[in-house]
Coordinates of N, CA and C in Angstrom, one line a residue:
X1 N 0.8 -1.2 0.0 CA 0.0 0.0 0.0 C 0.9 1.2 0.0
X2 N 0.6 2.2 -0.7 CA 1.1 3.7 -0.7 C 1.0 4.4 0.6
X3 N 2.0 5.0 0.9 CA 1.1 5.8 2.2 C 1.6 7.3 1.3
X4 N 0.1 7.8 1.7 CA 0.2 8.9 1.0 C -0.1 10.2 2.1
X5 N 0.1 11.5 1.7 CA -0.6 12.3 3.3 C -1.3 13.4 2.0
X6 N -2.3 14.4 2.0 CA -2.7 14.9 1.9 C -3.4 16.4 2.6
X7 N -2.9 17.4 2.6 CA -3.7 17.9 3.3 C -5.2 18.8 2.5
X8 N -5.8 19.1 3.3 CA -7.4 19.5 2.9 C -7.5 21.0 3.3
X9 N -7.9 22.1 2.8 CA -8.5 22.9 3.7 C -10.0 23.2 3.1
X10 N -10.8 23.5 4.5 CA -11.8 23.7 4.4 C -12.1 24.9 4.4
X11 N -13.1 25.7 3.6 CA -13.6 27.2 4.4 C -15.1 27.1 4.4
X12 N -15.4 27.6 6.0 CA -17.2 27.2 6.0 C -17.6 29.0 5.9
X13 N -18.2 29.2 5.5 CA -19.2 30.1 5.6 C -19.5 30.5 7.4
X14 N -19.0 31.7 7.4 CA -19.8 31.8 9.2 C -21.0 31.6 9.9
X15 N -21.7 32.3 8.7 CA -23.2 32.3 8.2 C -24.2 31.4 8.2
X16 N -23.0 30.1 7.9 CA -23.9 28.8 8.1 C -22.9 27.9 9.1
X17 N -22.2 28.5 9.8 CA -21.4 27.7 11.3 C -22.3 27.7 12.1
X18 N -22.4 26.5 13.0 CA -23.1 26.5 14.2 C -22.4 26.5 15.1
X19 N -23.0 25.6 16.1 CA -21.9 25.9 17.6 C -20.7 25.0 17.3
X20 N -20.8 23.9 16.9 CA -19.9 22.9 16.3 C -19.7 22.6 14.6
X21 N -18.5 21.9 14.5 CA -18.1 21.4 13.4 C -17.9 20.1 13.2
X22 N -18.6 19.0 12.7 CA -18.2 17.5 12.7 C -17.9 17.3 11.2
X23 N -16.2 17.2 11.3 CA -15.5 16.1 10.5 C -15.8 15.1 10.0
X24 N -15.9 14.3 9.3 CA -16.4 13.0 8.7 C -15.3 12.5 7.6
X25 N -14.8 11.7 7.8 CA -13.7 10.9 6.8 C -14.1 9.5 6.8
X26 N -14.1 9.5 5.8 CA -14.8 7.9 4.9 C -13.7 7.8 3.4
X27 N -13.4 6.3 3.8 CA -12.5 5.3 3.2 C -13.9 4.7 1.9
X28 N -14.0 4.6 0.6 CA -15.1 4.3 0.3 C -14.6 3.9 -1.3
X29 N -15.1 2.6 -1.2 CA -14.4 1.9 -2.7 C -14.9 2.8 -4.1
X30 N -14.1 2.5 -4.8 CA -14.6 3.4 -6.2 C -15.2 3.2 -7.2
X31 N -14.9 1.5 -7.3 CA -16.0 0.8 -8.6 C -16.3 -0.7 -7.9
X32 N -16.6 -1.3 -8.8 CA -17.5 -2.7 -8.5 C -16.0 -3.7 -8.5
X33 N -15.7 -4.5 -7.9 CA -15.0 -5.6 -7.8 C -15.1 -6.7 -8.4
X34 N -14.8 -7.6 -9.0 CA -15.3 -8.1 -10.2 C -15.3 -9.5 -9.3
X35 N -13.8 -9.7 -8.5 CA -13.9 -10.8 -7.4 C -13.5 -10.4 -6.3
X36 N -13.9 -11.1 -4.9 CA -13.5 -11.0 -3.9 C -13.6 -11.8 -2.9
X37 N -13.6 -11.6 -1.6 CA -13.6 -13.0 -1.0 C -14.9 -12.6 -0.1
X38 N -14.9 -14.0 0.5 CA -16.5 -13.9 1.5 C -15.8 -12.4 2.6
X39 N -17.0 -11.8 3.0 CA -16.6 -10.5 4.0 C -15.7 -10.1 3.1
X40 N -15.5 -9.5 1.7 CA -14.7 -8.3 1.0 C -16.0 -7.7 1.0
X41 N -15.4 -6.4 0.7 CA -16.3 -5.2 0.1 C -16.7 -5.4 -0.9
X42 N -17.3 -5.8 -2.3 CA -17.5 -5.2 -3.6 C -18.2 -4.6 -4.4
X43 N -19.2 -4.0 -3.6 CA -19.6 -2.7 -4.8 C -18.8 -1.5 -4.2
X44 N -18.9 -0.7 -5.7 CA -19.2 0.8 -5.6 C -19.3 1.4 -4.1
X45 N -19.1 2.7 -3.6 CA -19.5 3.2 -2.5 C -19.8 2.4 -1.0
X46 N -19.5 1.3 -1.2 CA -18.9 0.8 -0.1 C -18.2 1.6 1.1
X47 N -18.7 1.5 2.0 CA -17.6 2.3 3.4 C -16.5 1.5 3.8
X48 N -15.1 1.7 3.4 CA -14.8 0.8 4.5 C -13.9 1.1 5.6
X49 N -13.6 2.7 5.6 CA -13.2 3.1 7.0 C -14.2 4.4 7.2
X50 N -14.5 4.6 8.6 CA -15.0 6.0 8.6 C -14.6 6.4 10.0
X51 N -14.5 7.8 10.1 CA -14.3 7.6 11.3 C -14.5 9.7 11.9
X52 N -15.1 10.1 12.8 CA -15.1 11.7 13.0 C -14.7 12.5 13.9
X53 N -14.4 13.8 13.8 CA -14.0 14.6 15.1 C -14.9 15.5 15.1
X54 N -14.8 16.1 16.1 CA -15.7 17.1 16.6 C -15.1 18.1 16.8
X55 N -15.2 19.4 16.0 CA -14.7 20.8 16.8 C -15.6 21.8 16.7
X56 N -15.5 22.1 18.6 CA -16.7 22.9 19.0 C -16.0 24.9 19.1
X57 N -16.7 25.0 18.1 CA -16.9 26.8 17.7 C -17.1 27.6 19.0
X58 N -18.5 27.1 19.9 CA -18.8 27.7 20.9 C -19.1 27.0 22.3
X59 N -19.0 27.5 23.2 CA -18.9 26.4 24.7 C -19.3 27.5 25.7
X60 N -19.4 26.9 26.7 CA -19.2 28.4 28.0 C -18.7 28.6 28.3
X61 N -17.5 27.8 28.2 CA -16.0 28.8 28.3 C -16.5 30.7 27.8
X62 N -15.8 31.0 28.5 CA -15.6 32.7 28.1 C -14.8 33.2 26.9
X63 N -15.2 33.7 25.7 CA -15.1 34.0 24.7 C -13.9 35.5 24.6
X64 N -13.6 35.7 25.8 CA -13.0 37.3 25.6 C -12.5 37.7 27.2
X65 N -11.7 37.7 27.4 CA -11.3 38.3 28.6 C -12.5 39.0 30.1
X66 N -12.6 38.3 31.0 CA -13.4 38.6 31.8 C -12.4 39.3 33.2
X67 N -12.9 40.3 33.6 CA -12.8 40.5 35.1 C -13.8 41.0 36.0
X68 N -13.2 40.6 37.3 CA -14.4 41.1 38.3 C -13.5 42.2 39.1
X69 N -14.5 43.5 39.2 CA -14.2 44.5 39.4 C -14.8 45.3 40.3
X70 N -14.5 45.9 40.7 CA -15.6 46.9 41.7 C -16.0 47.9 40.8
X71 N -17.5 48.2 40.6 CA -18.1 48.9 39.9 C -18.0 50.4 39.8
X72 N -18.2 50.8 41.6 CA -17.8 52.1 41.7 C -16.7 52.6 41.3
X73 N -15.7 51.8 41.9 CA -14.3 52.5 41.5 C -14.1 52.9 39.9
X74 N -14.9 51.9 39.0 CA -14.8 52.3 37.5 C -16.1 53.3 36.9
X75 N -16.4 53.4 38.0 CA -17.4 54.7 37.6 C -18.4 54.2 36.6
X76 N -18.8 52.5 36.9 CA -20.1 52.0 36.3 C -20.9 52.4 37.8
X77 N -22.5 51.8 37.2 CA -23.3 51.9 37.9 C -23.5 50.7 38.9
X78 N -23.1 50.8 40.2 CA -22.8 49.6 41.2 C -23.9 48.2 41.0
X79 N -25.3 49.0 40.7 CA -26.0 47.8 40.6 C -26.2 47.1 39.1
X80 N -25.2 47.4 38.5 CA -25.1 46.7 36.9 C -24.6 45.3 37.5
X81 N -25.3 44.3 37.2 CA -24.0 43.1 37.2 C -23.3 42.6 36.3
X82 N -23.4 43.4 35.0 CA -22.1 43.2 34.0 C -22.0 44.3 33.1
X83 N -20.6 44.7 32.7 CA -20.5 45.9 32.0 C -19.5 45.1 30.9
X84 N -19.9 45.4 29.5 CA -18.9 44.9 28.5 C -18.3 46.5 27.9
X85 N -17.2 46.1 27.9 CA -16.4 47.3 27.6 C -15.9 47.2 25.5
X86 N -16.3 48.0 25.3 CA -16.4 47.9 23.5 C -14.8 48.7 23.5
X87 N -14.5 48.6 21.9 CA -13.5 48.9 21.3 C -13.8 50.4 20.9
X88 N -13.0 50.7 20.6 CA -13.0 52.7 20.5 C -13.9 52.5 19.1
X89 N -12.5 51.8 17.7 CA -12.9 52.0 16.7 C -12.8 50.6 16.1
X90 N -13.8 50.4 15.1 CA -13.6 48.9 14.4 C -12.7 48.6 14.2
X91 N -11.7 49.2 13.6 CA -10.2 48.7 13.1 C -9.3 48.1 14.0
X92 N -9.6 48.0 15.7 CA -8.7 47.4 17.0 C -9.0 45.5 16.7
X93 N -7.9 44.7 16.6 CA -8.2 43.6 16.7 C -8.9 42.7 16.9
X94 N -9.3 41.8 16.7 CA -10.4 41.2 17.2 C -10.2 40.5 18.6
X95 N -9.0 40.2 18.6 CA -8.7 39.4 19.9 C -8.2 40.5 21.0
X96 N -8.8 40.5 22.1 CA -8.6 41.4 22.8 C -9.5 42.7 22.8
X97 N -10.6 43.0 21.8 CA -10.9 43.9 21.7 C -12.1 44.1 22.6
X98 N -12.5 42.9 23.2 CA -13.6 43.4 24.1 C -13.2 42.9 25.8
X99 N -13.9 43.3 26.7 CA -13.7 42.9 27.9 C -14.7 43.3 28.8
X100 N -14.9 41.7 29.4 CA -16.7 41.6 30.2 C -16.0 42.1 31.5
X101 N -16.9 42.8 31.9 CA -16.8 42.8 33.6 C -17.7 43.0 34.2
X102 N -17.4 42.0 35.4 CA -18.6 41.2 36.0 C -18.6 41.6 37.7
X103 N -19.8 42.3 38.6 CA -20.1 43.1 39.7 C -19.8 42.0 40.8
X104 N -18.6 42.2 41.1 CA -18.3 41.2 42.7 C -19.7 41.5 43.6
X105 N -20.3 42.4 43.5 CA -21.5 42.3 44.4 C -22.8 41.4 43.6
X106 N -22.9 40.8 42.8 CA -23.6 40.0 41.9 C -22.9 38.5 42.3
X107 N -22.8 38.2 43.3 CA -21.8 36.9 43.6 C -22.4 35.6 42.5
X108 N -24.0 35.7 42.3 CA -24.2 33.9 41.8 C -23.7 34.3 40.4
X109 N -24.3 35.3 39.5 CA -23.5 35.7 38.3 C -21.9 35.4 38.4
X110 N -21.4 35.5 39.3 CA -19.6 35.6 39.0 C -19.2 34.0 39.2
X111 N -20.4 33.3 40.5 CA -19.7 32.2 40.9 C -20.0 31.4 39.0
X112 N -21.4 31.5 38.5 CA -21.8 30.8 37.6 C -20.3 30.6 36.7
X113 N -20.0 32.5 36.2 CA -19.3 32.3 35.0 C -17.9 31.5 35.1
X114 N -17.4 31.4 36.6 CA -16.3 31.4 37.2 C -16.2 29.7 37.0
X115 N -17.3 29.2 37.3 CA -17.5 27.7 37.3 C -17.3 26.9 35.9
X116 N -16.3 25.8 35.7 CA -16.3 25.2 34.5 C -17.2 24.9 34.1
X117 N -17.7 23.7 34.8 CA -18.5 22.5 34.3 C -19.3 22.5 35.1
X118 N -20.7 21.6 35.2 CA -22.0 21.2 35.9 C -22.2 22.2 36.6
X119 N -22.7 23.1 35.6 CA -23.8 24.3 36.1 C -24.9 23.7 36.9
X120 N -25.1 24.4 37.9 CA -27.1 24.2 37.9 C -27.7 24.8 36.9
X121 N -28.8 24.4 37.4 CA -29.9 25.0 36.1 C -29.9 26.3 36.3
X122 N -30.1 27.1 37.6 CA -30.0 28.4 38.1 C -28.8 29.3 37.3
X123 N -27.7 29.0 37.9 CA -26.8 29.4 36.9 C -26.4 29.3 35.0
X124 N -26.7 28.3 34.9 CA -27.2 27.9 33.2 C -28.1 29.2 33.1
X125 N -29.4 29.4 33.6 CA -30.5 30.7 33.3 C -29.2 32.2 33.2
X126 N -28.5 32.3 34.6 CA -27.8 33.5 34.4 C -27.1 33.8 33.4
X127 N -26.5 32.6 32.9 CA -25.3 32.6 31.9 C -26.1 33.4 30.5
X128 N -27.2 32.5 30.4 CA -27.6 32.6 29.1 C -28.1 33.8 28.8
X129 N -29.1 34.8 30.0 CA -29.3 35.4 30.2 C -28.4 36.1 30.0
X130 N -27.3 36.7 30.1 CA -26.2 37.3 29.8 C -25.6 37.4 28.6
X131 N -25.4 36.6 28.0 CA -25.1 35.7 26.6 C -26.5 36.7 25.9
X132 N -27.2 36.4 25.7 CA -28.1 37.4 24.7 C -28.0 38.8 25.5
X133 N -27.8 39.7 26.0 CA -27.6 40.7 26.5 C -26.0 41.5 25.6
X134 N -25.2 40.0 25.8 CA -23.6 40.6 25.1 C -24.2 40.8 23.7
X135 N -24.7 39.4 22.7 CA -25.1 39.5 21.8 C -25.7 40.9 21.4
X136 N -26.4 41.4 21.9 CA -27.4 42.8 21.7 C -26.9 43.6 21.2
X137 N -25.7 43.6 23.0 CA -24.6 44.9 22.5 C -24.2 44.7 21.4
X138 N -23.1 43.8 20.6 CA -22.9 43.8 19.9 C -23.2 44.3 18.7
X139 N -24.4 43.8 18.4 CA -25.1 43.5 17.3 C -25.5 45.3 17.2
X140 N -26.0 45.7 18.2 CA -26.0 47.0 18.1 C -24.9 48.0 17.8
X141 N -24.0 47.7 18.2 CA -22.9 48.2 17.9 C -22.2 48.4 16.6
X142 N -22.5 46.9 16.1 CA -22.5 46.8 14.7 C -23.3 47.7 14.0
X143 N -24.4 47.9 14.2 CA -25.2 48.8 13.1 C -24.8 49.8 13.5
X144 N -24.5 50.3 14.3 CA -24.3 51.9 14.5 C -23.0 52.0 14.0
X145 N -22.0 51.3 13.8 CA -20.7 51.6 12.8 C -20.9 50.5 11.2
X146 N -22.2 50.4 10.7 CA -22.6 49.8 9.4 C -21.9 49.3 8.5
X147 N -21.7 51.2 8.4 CA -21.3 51.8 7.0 C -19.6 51.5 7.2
X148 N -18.9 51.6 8.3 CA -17.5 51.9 8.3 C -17.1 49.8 8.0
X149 N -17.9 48.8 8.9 CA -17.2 47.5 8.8 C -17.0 46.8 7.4
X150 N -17.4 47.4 6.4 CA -17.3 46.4 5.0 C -16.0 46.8 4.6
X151 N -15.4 47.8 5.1 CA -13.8 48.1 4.6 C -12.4 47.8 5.7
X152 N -13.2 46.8 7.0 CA -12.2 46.6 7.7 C -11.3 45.7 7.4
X153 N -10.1 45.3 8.2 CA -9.2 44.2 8.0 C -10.2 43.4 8.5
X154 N -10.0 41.6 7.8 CA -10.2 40.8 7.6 C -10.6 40.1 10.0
X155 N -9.0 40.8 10.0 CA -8.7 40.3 11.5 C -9.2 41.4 12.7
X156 N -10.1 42.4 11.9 CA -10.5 43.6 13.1 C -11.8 42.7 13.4
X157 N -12.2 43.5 14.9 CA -12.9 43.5 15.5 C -14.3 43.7 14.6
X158 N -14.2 44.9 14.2 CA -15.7 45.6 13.0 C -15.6 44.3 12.1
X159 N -14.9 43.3 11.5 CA -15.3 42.4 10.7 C -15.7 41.2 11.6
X160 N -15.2 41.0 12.5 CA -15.8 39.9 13.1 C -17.1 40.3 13.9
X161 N -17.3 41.6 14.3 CA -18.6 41.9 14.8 C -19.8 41.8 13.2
X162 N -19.2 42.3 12.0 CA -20.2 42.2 11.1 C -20.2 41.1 10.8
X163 N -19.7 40.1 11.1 CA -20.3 38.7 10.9 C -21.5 38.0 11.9
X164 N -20.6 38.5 12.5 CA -21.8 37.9 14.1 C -23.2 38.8 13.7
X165 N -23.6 40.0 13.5 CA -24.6 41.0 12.9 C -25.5 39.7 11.7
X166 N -24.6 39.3 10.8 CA -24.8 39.0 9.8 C -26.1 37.8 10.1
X167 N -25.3 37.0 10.7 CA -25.8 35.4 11.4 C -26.7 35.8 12.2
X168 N -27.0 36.6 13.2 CA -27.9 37.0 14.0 C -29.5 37.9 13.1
X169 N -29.3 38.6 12.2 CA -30.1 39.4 11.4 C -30.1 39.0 10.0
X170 N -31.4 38.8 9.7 CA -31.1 38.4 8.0 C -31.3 39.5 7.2
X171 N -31.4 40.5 7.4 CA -30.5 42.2 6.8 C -30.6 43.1 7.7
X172 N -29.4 42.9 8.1 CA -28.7 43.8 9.1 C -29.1 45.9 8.5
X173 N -28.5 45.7 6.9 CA -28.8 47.0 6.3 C -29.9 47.4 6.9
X174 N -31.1 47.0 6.5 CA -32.4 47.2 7.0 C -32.7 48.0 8.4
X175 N -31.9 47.5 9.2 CA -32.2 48.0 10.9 C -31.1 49.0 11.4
X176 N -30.6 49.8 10.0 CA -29.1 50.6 10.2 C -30.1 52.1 10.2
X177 N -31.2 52.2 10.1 CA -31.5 53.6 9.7 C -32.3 54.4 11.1
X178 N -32.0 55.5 11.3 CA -32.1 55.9 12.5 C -33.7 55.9 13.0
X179 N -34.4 56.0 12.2 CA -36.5 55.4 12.7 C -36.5 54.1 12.9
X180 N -35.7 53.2 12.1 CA -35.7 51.6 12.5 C -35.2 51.6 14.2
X181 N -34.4 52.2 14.3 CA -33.5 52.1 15.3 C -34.0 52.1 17.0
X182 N -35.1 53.3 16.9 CA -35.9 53.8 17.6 C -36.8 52.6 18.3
X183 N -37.0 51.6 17.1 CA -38.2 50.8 17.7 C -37.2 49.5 18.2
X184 N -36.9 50.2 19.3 CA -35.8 49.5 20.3 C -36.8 47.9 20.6
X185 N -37.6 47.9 20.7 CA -38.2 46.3 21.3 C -38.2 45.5 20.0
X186 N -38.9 46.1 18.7 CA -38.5 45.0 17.4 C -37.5 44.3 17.3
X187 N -36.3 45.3 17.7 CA -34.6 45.1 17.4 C -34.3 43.9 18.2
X188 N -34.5 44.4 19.6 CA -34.5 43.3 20.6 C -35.0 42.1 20.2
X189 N -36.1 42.0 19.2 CA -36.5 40.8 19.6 C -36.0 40.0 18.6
X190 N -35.7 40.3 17.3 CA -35.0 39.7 16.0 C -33.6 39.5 16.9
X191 N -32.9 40.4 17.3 CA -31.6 40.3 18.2 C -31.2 38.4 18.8
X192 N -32.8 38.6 19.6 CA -32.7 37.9 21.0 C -32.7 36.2 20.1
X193 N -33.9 36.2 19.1 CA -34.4 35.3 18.1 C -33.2 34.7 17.2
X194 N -32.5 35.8 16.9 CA -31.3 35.2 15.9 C -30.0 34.8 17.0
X195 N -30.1 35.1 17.8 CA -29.1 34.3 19.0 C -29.3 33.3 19.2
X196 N -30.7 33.2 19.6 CA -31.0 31.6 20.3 C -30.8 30.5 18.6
X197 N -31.1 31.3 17.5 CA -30.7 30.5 16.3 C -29.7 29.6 16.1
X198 N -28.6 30.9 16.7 CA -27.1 30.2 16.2 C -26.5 29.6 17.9
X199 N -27.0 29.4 18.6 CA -26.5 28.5 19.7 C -26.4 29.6 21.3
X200 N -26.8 30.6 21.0 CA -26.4 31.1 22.4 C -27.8 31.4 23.1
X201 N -27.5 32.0 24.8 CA -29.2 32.5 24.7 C -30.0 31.4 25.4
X202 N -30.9 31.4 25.8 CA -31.8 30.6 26.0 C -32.1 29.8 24.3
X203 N -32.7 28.1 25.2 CA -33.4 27.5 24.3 C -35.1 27.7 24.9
X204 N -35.9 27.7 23.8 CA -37.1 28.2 23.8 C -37.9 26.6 24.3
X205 N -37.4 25.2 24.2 CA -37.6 24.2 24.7 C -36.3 22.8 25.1

């Protein structure tokens, strides 16, 4: 047998990424076998290795730098229990460009996010709860800089926020104009709707 190595690359669409990605590699004959033995393969499309991986896009791991902070001293409003801190201008990197901070006086929020694995259900609700709140920002954020993210680098912040925009809103254009804007609870709720879509958020069952 040949050993041969190949490599593959893939590019998915963000658009159409979910929380995960499963690999699938299948060994699969090519034509009809004319002889073989008892237990050979011989037709066509035959499987006869398969085998897959799993790589997960999104998790509850924290997505971006978190700290817990005393509210007053940063001159948020104490009874906030989370403040996400945005980027000045789209063009700042995407990694690093945001940063959650979470109200030491909000303890089950901190203990939740703080916690790896085997959430309660209680905490699972805060998380999620939170999770479409970041989304919002975001997404808001994105329309209010529209016009500036279609000319960002690839690796800024504004391009990876206009994608997230993108996946969450099926035309983003549409909800950029300042009377759309206004009807703050529509926004919200396509917002809230296109989140739980693509994996974050509460599940509706």
């Amino acid at each position: 047998m040949v050993n041969r190595q190949f490599d593959v690359e893939i590019e998915v669409d963000p658009q159409f990424a979910g929380t995960s990605i499963v690999l699938t590699r299948r060994l699969v004959l090519e034509r009809d076998r004319l002889s073989s033995s008892a237990g050979e393969a011989c037709q066509a499309g035959s499987i006869l290795l398969s085998d897959e991986q799993s790589l997960r896009l999104m998790g509850p791991e924290a997505m971006f730098p978190t700290e817990v902070v005393d509210f007053q001293a940063f001159g948020i409003d104490p009874g906030a229990s989370w403040h996400l801190v945005m980027p000045a201008t789209p063009d700042e990197p995407a990694m690093g460009a945001l940063l959650l901070l979470l109200n030491p006086l909000d303890t089950k929020l901190v203990k939740a996010v703080q916690r790896v694995k085997n959430h309660t259900d209680d905490q699972l609700a805060l998380i999620e709860s939170m999770e479409e709140g970041l989304v919002d920002e975001m997404v808001r954020w994105s329309l209010a800089h529209w016009d500036e993210l279609g000319d960002c680098d690839s690796e800024s912040f504004g391009a990876a926020a206009r994608v997230l925009t993108s996946r969450v809103l099926d035309d983003p254009a549409s909800w950029t104009s300042e009377s759309v804007l206004r009807s703050s609870m529509d926004l919200r709720s396509s917002i809230v709707a296109g989140t739980r879509a693509i994996g974050f958020g509460r599940a509706l069952s």
